[in-house]
């Protein structure tokens, strides 16, 4: 069956990606790659992490990325929660926020950004081991809170699949965490600056009210 005819058949399946993934698994390897790239184009073209990846990697990862929607003002995850997923922003608007200070935003999450992996590194308290962190996953809690500022569409990868990524594509796995290490340093600085600013403003407001 030609790639064009397969695409027409996929269209009859609608947007049920579970059915699509099952359909793709029955195809010969070469045709599976060709069709997967067309079907998942709307996903991998927006996600910055996937921009320079090989066709075989995109074909492997896209079926395990699950769509997840968040309403305006809904928390995507909160500080103190166990880390279960990492996220890729497809559409919408979200920010890192300080819940203690009326959800003050201090880092904007752009479309295409990956977020959530920095909590895994931060949760290891400076002793992050990209090879063995899964063994201590229960100790890793969110160090940041993120919130949707308008209806947002994300792709999620659970950490069990992240472990599979390590085995199947170790180079891409290491790249994900090396980039996240840089993001973590910046996030901690901005979080502290935002907290200090909010605390100063709160103190000044209390002092004015006491006069």
mmCIF file of C-alpha atoms in Angstrom:
data_model
loop_
_atom_site.group_PDB
_atom_site.id
_atom_site.type_symbol
_atom_site.label_atom_id
_atom_site.label_comp_id
_atom_site.label_asym_id
_atom_site.label_seq_id
_atom_site.Cartn_x
_atom_site.Cartn_y
_atom_site.Cartn_z
ATOM 1 C CA UNK A 1 0.000 0.000 0.000
ATOM 2 C CA UNK A 2 1.408 3.432 -0.925
ATOM 3 C CA UNK A 3 2.206 6.121 1.639
ATOM 4 C CA UNK A 4 -0.547 8.331 0.178
ATOM 5 C CA UNK A 5 -3.180 5.607 0.533
ATOM 6 C CA UNK A 6 -2.011 4.924 4.081
ATOM 7 C CA UNK A 7 -2.446 8.596 4.959
ATOM 8 C CA UNK A 8 -5.989 8.481 3.606
ATOM 9 C CA UNK A 9 -6.642 5.461 5.819
ATOM 10 C CA UNK A 10 -5.181 7.257 8.850
ATOM 11 C CA UNK A 11 -7.526 10.171 8.200
ATOM 12 C CA UNK A 12 -10.456 7.801 8.669
ATOM 13 C CA UNK A 13 -9.111 7.028 12.151
ATOM 14 C CA UNK A 14 -9.540 10.653 13.193
ATOM 15 C CA UNK A 15 -7.212 11.947 15.928
ATOM 16 C CA UNK A 16 -7.258 8.796 18.073
ATOM 17 C CA UNK A 17 -3.501 8.413 18.375
ATOM 18 C CA UNK A 18 -3.840 5.058 20.150
ATOM 19 C CA UNK A 19 -5.481 3.636 17.007
ATOM 20 C CA UNK A 20 -2.933 5.390 14.800
ATOM 21 C CA UNK A 21 -0.015 3.960 16.777
ATOM 22 C CA UNK A 22 -1.493 0.469 16.521
ATOM 23 C CA UNK A 23 -1.961 0.943 12.780
ATOM 24 C CA UNK A 24 1.638 2.120 12.333
ATOM 25 C CA UNK A 25 3.037 -0.861 14.227
ATOM 26 C CA UNK A 26 1.651 -3.194 11.556
ATOM 27 C CA UNK A 27 3.501 -1.448 8.717
ATOM 28 C CA UNK A 28 6.893 -2.388 7.236
ATOM 29 C CA UNK A 29 9.715 -0.380 8.930
ATOM 30 C CA UNK A 30 10.473 1.958 6.009
ATOM 31 C CA UNK A 31 6.811 2.779 5.388
ATOM 32 C CA UNK A 32 6.240 3.212 9.123
ATOM 33 C CA UNK A 33 8.940 5.893 9.261
ATOM 34 C CA UNK A 34 7.598 7.711 6.187
ATOM 35 C CA UNK A 35 4.031 7.752 7.444
ATOM 36 C CA UNK A 36 4.954 8.575 11.043
ATOM 37 C CA UNK A 37 6.855 11.674 9.934
ATOM 38 C CA UNK A 38 3.784 12.943 8.102
ATOM 39 C CA UNK A 39 1.296 12.115 10.845
ATOM 40 C CA UNK A 40 3.321 13.583 13.689
ATOM 41 C CA UNK A 41 4.609 16.603 11.781
ATOM 42 C CA UNK A 42 2.445 18.993 13.817
ATOM 43 C CA UNK A 43 4.145 17.675 16.945
ATOM 44 C CA UNK A 44 7.820 17.470 16.128
ATOM 45 C CA UNK A 45 7.978 20.680 14.076
ATOM 46 C CA UNK A 46 6.913 22.737 17.106
ATOM 47 C CA UNK A 47 9.019 21.035 19.760
ATOM 48 C CA UNK A 48 12.497 22.601 19.846
ATOM 49 C CA UNK A 49 14.073 19.478 21.330
ATOM 50 C CA UNK A 50 13.030 17.497 18.229
ATOM 51 C CA UNK A 51 14.083 20.040 15.604
ATOM 52 C CA UNK A 52 17.431 18.458 14.684
ATOM 53 C CA UNK A 53 16.692 14.840 15.530
ATOM 54 C CA UNK A 54 16.891 11.888 13.151
ATOM 55 C CA UNK A 55 13.839 10.390 11.485
ATOM 56 C CA UNK A 56 14.256 7.152 13.424
ATOM 57 C CA UNK A 57 14.301 9.043 16.732
ATOM 58 C CA UNK A 58 11.198 11.061 15.853
ATOM 59 C CA UNK A 59 9.387 7.892 14.787
ATOM 60 C CA UNK A 60 10.275 6.301 18.127
ATOM 61 C CA UNK A 61 9.447 9.185 20.450
ATOM 62 C CA UNK A 62 6.317 10.744 18.949
ATOM 63 C CA UNK A 63 3.943 7.841 19.726
ATOM 64 C CA UNK A 64 4.903 7.923 23.412
ATOM 65 C CA UNK A 65 4.321 11.677 23.764
ATOM 66 C CA UNK A 66 0.790 12.136 25.061
ATOM 67 C CA UNK A 67 -1.383 15.202 24.550
ATOM 68 C CA UNK A 68 -2.462 16.945 27.728
ATOM 69 C CA UNK A 69 -4.595 20.088 28.052
ATOM 70 C CA UNK A 70 -4.660 22.662 30.834
ATOM 71 C CA UNK A 71 -7.284 25.320 31.435
ATOM 72 C CA UNK A 72 -6.455 28.927 32.182
ATOM 73 C CA UNK A 73 -5.170 29.341 35.771
ATOM 74 C CA UNK A 74 -4.713 25.575 36.169
ATOM 75 C CA UNK A 75 -1.489 24.340 37.706
ATOM 76 C CA UNK A 76 0.477 22.040 35.425
ATOM 77 C CA UNK A 77 2.472 20.811 38.407
ATOM 78 C CA UNK A 78 3.250 22.193 41.856
ATOM 79 C CA UNK A 79 6.261 22.390 44.099
ATOM 80 C CA UNK A 80 6.391 19.395 46.436
ATOM 81 C CA UNK A 81 4.698 16.929 44.068
ATOM 82 C CA UNK A 82 6.458 13.774 42.933
ATOM 83 C CA UNK A 83 7.950 14.065 39.449
ATOM 84 C CA UNK A 84 5.907 11.929 37.060
ATOM 85 C CA UNK A 85 6.303 13.631 33.664
ATOM 86 C CA UNK A 86 8.290 16.100 31.651
ATOM 87 C CA UNK A 87 6.443 18.440 29.271
ATOM 88 C CA UNK A 88 6.723 20.078 25.865
ATOM 89 C CA UNK A 89 4.609 23.169 25.179
ATOM 90 C CA UNK A 90 2.686 22.995 21.896
ATOM 91 C CA UNK A 91 0.177 25.843 22.162
ATOM 92 C CA UNK A 92 -0.928 28.305 24.793
ATOM 93 C CA UNK A 93 0.792 30.287 27.506
ATOM 94 C CA UNK A 94 2.330 29.118 30.773
ATOM 95 C CA UNK A 95 4.778 30.388 33.367
ATOM 96 C CA UNK A 96 6.790 29.370 36.382
ATOM 97 C CA UNK A 97 5.016 31.014 39.312
ATOM 98 C CA UNK A 98 5.417 31.751 43.008
ATOM 99 C CA UNK A 99 2.283 30.429 44.715
ATOM 100 C CA UNK A 100 3.197 32.200 47.956
ATOM 101 C CA UNK A 101 2.957 35.537 46.171
ATOM 102 C CA UNK A 102 -0.353 35.276 44.318
ATOM 103 C CA UNK A 103 1.134 33.181 41.496
ATOM 104 C CA UNK A 104 3.598 35.852 40.433
ATOM 105 C CA UNK A 105 5.196 34.742 37.145
ATOM 106 C CA UNK A 106 8.970 34.812 36.803
ATOM 107 C CA UNK A 107 9.799 32.556 33.812
ATOM 108 C CA UNK A 108 7.738 32.378 30.627
ATOM 109 C CA UNK A 109 7.373 29.010 28.908
ATOM 110 C CA UNK A 110 7.441 29.540 25.149
ATOM 111 C CA UNK A 111 5.779 27.304 22.578
ATOM 112 C CA UNK A 112 8.176 24.488 21.757
ATOM 113 C CA UNK A 113 9.924 24.585 25.137
ATOM 114 C CA UNK A 114 10.628 21.513 27.248
ATOM 115 C CA UNK A 115 9.978 21.941 30.951
ATOM 116 C CA UNK A 116 9.840 19.720 34.002
ATOM 117 C CA UNK A 117 13.177 17.911 33.690
ATOM 118 C CA UNK A 118 14.970 20.470 35.854
ATOM 119 C CA UNK A 119 13.056 19.180 38.891
ATOM 120 C CA UNK A 120 14.698 15.782 38.451
ATOM 121 C CA UNK A 121 18.148 17.352 38.541
ATOM 122 C CA UNK A 122 17.274 19.757 41.346
ATOM 123 C CA UNK A 123 15.765 16.927 43.377
ATOM 124 C CA UNK A 124 19.135 15.173 43.471
ATOM 125 C CA UNK A 125 20.604 18.104 45.448
ATOM 126 C CA UNK A 126 23.641 18.596 43.244
ATOM 127 C CA UNK A 127 24.468 14.888 42.985
ATOM 128 C CA UNK A 128 22.544 14.102 39.802
ATOM 129 C CA UNK A 129 23.500 10.837 38.124
ATOM 130 C CA UNK A 130 21.876 10.572 34.669
ATOM 131 C CA UNK A 131 22.530 6.822 34.624
ATOM 132 C CA UNK A 132 20.939 5.818 37.924
ATOM 133 C CA UNK A 133 18.472 8.517 38.974
ATOM 134 C CA UNK A 134 15.460 6.271 38.272
ATOM 135 C CA UNK A 135 16.453 4.107 41.233
ATOM 136 C CA UNK A 136 15.813 7.081 43.518
ATOM 137 C CA UNK A 137 12.837 8.578 41.695
ATOM 138 C CA UNK A 138 10.593 8.516 44.782
ATOM 139 C CA UNK A 139 12.919 11.049 46.431
ATOM 140 C CA UNK A 140 12.594 13.560 43.615
ATOM 141 C CA UNK A 141 9.946 16.180 44.295
ATOM 142 C CA UNK A 142 9.043 19.237 42.248
ATOM 143 C CA UNK A 143 11.081 22.288 43.184
ATOM 144 C CA UNK A 144 9.040 24.602 40.961
ATOM 145 C CA UNK A 145 5.398 25.366 40.178
ATOM 146 C CA UNK A 146 4.080 25.987 36.672
ATOM 147 C CA UNK A 147 0.684 27.365 35.682
ATOM 148 C CA UNK A 148 -1.249 27.807 32.434
ATOM 149 C CA UNK A 149 -2.084 31.480 31.892
ATOM 150 C CA UNK A 150 -4.478 30.571 29.093
ATOM 151 C CA UNK A 151 -5.760 27.309 27.624
ATOM 152 C CA UNK A 152 -2.606 25.316 26.855
ATOM 153 C CA UNK A 153 -1.785 22.161 24.936
ATOM 154 C CA UNK A 154 1.273 20.139 25.930
ATOM 155 C CA UNK A 155 2.942 16.875 25.114
ATOM 156 C CA UNK A 156 3.994 14.785 28.098
ATOM 157 C CA UNK A 157 6.551 12.035 28.542
ATOM 158 C CA UNK A 158 6.332 9.967 31.708
ATOM 159 C CA UNK A 159 9.552 9.103 33.460
ATOM 160 C CA UNK A 160 9.208 5.391 32.709
ATOM 161 C CA UNK A 161 9.463 6.302 29.018
ATOM 162 C CA UNK A 162 12.323 8.638 29.882
ATOM 163 C CA UNK A 163 14.132 5.578 31.201
ATOM 164 C CA UNK A 164 13.445 3.793 27.891
ATOM 165 C CA UNK A 165 14.878 6.797 26.058
ATOM 166 C CA UNK A 166 18.105 6.308 27.997
ATOM 167 C CA UNK A 167 18.376 2.728 26.734
ATOM 168 C CA UNK A 168 17.290 3.320 23.140
ATOM 169 C CA UNK A 169 18.869 6.722 22.387
ATOM 170 C CA UNK A 170 21.487 7.443 25.014
ATOM 171 C CA UNK A 171 22.964 10.455 23.181
ATOM 172 C CA UNK A 172 19.595 12.196 22.950
ATOM 173 C CA UNK A 173 18.880 11.312 26.568
ATOM 174 C CA UNK A 174 22.127 12.898 27.733
ATOM 175 C CA UNK A 175 21.470 15.967 25.600
ATOM 176 C CA UNK A 176 18.085 16.468 27.258
ATOM 177 C CA UNK A 177 19.642 16.525 30.712
ATOM 178 C CA UNK A 178 22.713 18.553 29.773
ATOM 179 C CA UNK A 179 20.408 21.301 28.468
ATOM 180 C CA UNK A 180 18.249 21.007 31.580
ATOM 181 C CA UNK A 181 21.255 21.525 33.838
ATOM 182 C CA UNK A 182 21.787 24.936 32.225
ATOM 183 C CA UNK A 183 18.082 25.742 32.547
ATOM 184 C CA UNK A 184 18.112 24.791 36.234
ATOM 185 C CA UNK A 185 20.854 27.250 37.140
ATOM 186 C CA UNK A 186 18.971 30.085 35.452
ATOM 187 C CA UNK A 187 15.622 29.051 36.979
ATOM 188 C CA UNK A 188 17.006 29.012 40.528
ATOM 189 C CA UNK A 189 18.497 32.495 40.100
ATOM 190 C CA UNK A 190 15.287 33.948 38.666
ATOM 191 C CA UNK A 191 13.158 32.259 41.329
ATOM 192 C CA UNK A 192 15.271 33.750 44.115
ATOM 193 C CA UNK A 193 15.251 37.216 42.533
ATOM 194 C CA UNK A 194 11.465 37.114 42.085
ATOM 195 C CA UNK A 195 10.979 35.918 45.675
ATOM 196 C CA UNK A 196 13.188 38.688 47.033
ATOM 197 C CA UNK A 197 11.347 41.311 45.008
ATOM 198 C CA UNK A 198 7.935 40.077 46.145
ATOM 199 C CA UNK A 199 9.093 39.953 49.759
ATOM 200 C CA UNK A 200 10.393 43.525 49.558
ATOM 201 C CA UNK A 201 7.121 44.726 48.077
ATOM 202 C CA UNK A 202 5.166 42.909 50.783
ATOM 203 C CA UNK A 203 7.323 44.429 53.514
ATOM 204 C CA UNK A 204 6.896 47.940 52.104
ATOM 205 C CA UNK A 205 3.128 47.431 51.876
ATOM 206 C CA UNK A 206 2.972 46.344 55.517
ATOM 207 C CA UNK A 207 5.046 49.324 56.606
ATOM 208 C CA UNK A 208 2.782 51.740 54.699
ATOM 209 C CA UNK A 209 -0.256 50.180 56.300
ATOM 210 C CA UNK A 210 1.253 50.570 59.763
ATOM 211 C CA UNK A 211 1.684 54.344 59.381
#
